[in-house]
Amino acid sequence: MDERTVLCAASAYEQKFYINPEFETLPESIRQELQIMCVLYTEDVGGVLMVVFDEDGNLELQVDHEENDFTFDEIGSVLKIKELQQTKRELFESLEMFYRVFCLGEDMEE
């Protein structure tokens, strides 16, 4: 069974940002950084960006767009995701550690 937990998401279509209430314990600065990252992404390339954890606690950036959305920039999306993975690496690794320890109950040594 493929279990994923959504951390946050932003939609260019609804012009909304969502953060999962399960992660209210994250520091406000982290939540703001996630919101800025997601909203800027959707403003830049369009579509929907979701930040999710897979069942092993790995953080993934998932992109979706409406089939008839001809303004969605597919090439820009790929480039922007790669850029985020590089520039936000430390944030993403910290979030993975947080999720594994506080949500999955793993030891920090693992």
CSV table of C-alpha atoms in Angstrom, one decimal:
chain,number,residue,atom,x,y,z
A,1,MET,CA,0.0,0.0,0.0
A,2,ASP,CA,1.4,3.4,-1.0
A,3,GLU,CA,0.9,5.7,1.9
A,4,ARG,CA,1.8,9.3,1.5
A,5,THR,CA,1.4,12.2,3.9
A,6,VAL,CA,1.0,15.7,2.5
A,7,LEU,CA,3.0,18.3,4.3
A,8,CYS,CA,1.8,21.2,2.3
A,9,ALA,CA,0.5,22.2,-1.1
A,10,ALA,CA,-0.1,25.3,-3.3
A,11,SER,CA,-2.4,25.7,-6.2
A,12,ALA,CA,-2.1,28.3,-9.0
A,13,TYR,CA,-5.7,27.5,-9.9
A,14,GLU,CA,-7.3,28.3,-6.5
A,15,GLN,CA,-4.5,30.6,-5.5
A,16,LYS,CA,-4.4,28.9,-2.1
A,17,PHE,CA,-1.8,27.4,0.2
A,18,TYR,CA,-2.5,24.5,2.5
A,19,ILE,CA,-0.4,23.1,5.3
A,20,ASN,CA,-1.4,19.9,7.0
A,21,PRO,CA,-2.6,20.6,10.6
A,22,GLU,CA,-0.6,17.6,11.7
A,23,PHE,CA,2.5,19.8,11.2
A,24,GLU,CA,1.4,22.8,13.3
A,25,THR,CA,4.3,22.0,15.7
A,26,LEU,CA,6.8,23.0,13.0
A,27,PRO,CA,8.4,26.4,13.8
A,28,GLU,CA,6.6,29.4,12.2
A,29,SER,CA,9.8,30.2,10.2
A,30,ILE,CA,9.8,26.8,8.6
A,31,ARG,CA,6.0,27.0,7.8
A,32,GLN,CA,6.6,30.4,6.3
A,33,GLU,CA,9.5,29.2,4.2
A,34,LEU,CA,7.4,26.3,2.9
A,35,GLN,CA,4.6,28.7,2.0
A,36,ILE,CA,6.9,31.1,0.2
A,37,MET,CA,8.6,28.2,-1.7
A,38,CYS,CA,5.3,26.7,-2.8
A,39,VAL,CA,3.5,29.9,-3.7
A,40,LEU,CA,6.5,31.2,-5.7
A,41,TYR,CA,6.7,27.9,-7.6
A,42,THR,CA,3.0,28.0,-8.6
A,43,GLU,CA,3.3,31.7,-9.5
A,44,ASP,CA,6.3,30.9,-11.7
A,45,VAL,CA,5.2,27.8,-13.5
A,46,GLY,CA,1.6,27.2,-12.6
A,47,GLY,CA,-0.2,24.0,-11.6
A,48,VAL,CA,-0.2,22.5,-8.2
A,49,LEU,CA,2.9,21.7,-6.0
A,50,MET,CA,2.6,19.2,-3.2
A,51,VAL,CA,5.3,18.5,-0.7
A,52,VAL,CA,4.7,14.9,0.6
A,53,PHE,CA,6.4,12.3,2.7
A,54,ASP,CA,6.4,8.7,1.3
A,55,GLU,CA,5.9,5.7,3.7
A,56,ASP,CA,9.6,5.6,4.4
A,57,GLY,CA,9.8,9.3,5.4
A,58,ASN,CA,11.4,10.6,2.2
A,59,LEU,CA,10.3,14.0,1.2
A,60,GLU,CA,9.1,14.4,-2.4
A,61,LEU,CA,7.9,17.4,-4.5
A,62,GLN,CA,5.0,16.3,-6.6
A,63,VAL,CA,3.6,18.5,-9.5
A,64,ASP,CA,0.2,18.3,-11.1
A,65,HIS,CA,-1.6,20.4,-13.6
A,66,GLU,CA,-4.9,20.4,-15.4
A,67,GLU,CA,-4.9,18.6,-18.7
A,68,ASN,CA,-6.2,21.7,-20.6
A,69,ASP,CA,-3.8,24.1,-18.9
A,70,PHE,CA,-1.7,25.4,-21.8
A,71,THR,CA,0.0,28.0,-19.6
A,72,PHE,CA,1.7,25.4,-17.4
A,73,ASP,CA,5.4,25.4,-18.1
A,74,GLU,CA,6.5,21.8,-18.1
A,75,ILE,CA,10.2,22.5,-18.8
A,76,GLY,CA,10.2,25.3,-16.3
A,77,SER,CA,8.6,23.0,-13.7
A,78,VAL,CA,11.4,20.4,-14.1
A,79,LEU,CA,14.1,23.1,-13.8
A,80,LYS,CA,12.4,24.7,-10.8
A,81,ILE,CA,12.1,21.4,-9.0
A,82,LYS,CA,15.8,20.6,-9.5
A,83,GLU,CA,16.6,24.1,-8.3
A,84,LEU,CA,14.5,23.7,-5.1
A,85,GLN,CA,16.1,20.3,-4.4
A,86,GLN,CA,19.5,21.9,-4.5
A,87,THR,CA,18.8,25.2,-2.7
A,88,LYS,CA,16.5,23.7,-0.1
A,89,ARG,CA,18.4,20.5,0.5
A,90,GLU,CA,19.1,21.3,4.2
A,91,LEU,CA,15.5,22.2,4.9
A,92,PHE,CA,14.3,19.0,3.2
A,93,GLU,CA,16.7,16.8,5.1
A,94,SER,CA,15.7,18.5,8.4
A,95,LEU,CA,12.0,17.9,7.6
A,96,GLU,CA,12.7,14.3,6.7
A,97,MET,CA,14.4,13.8,10.1
A,98,PHE,CA,11.5,15.5,11.9
A,99,TYR,CA,9.0,13.3,10.2
A,100,ARG,CA,10.9,10.1,10.8
A,101,VAL,CA,11.4,10.8,14.5
A,102,PHE,CA,8.1,12.5,15.5
A,103,CYS,CA,5.7,10.8,13.0
A,104,LEU,CA,7.3,7.4,12.3
A,105,GLY,CA,8.9,7.0,15.7
A,106,GLU,CA,12.4,6.1,14.5
A,107,ASP,CA,15.5,6.6,16.5
A,108,MET,CA,17.8,9.5,15.5
A,109,GLU,CA,20.7,7.1,15.1
A,110,GLU,CA,18.9,5.2,12.3
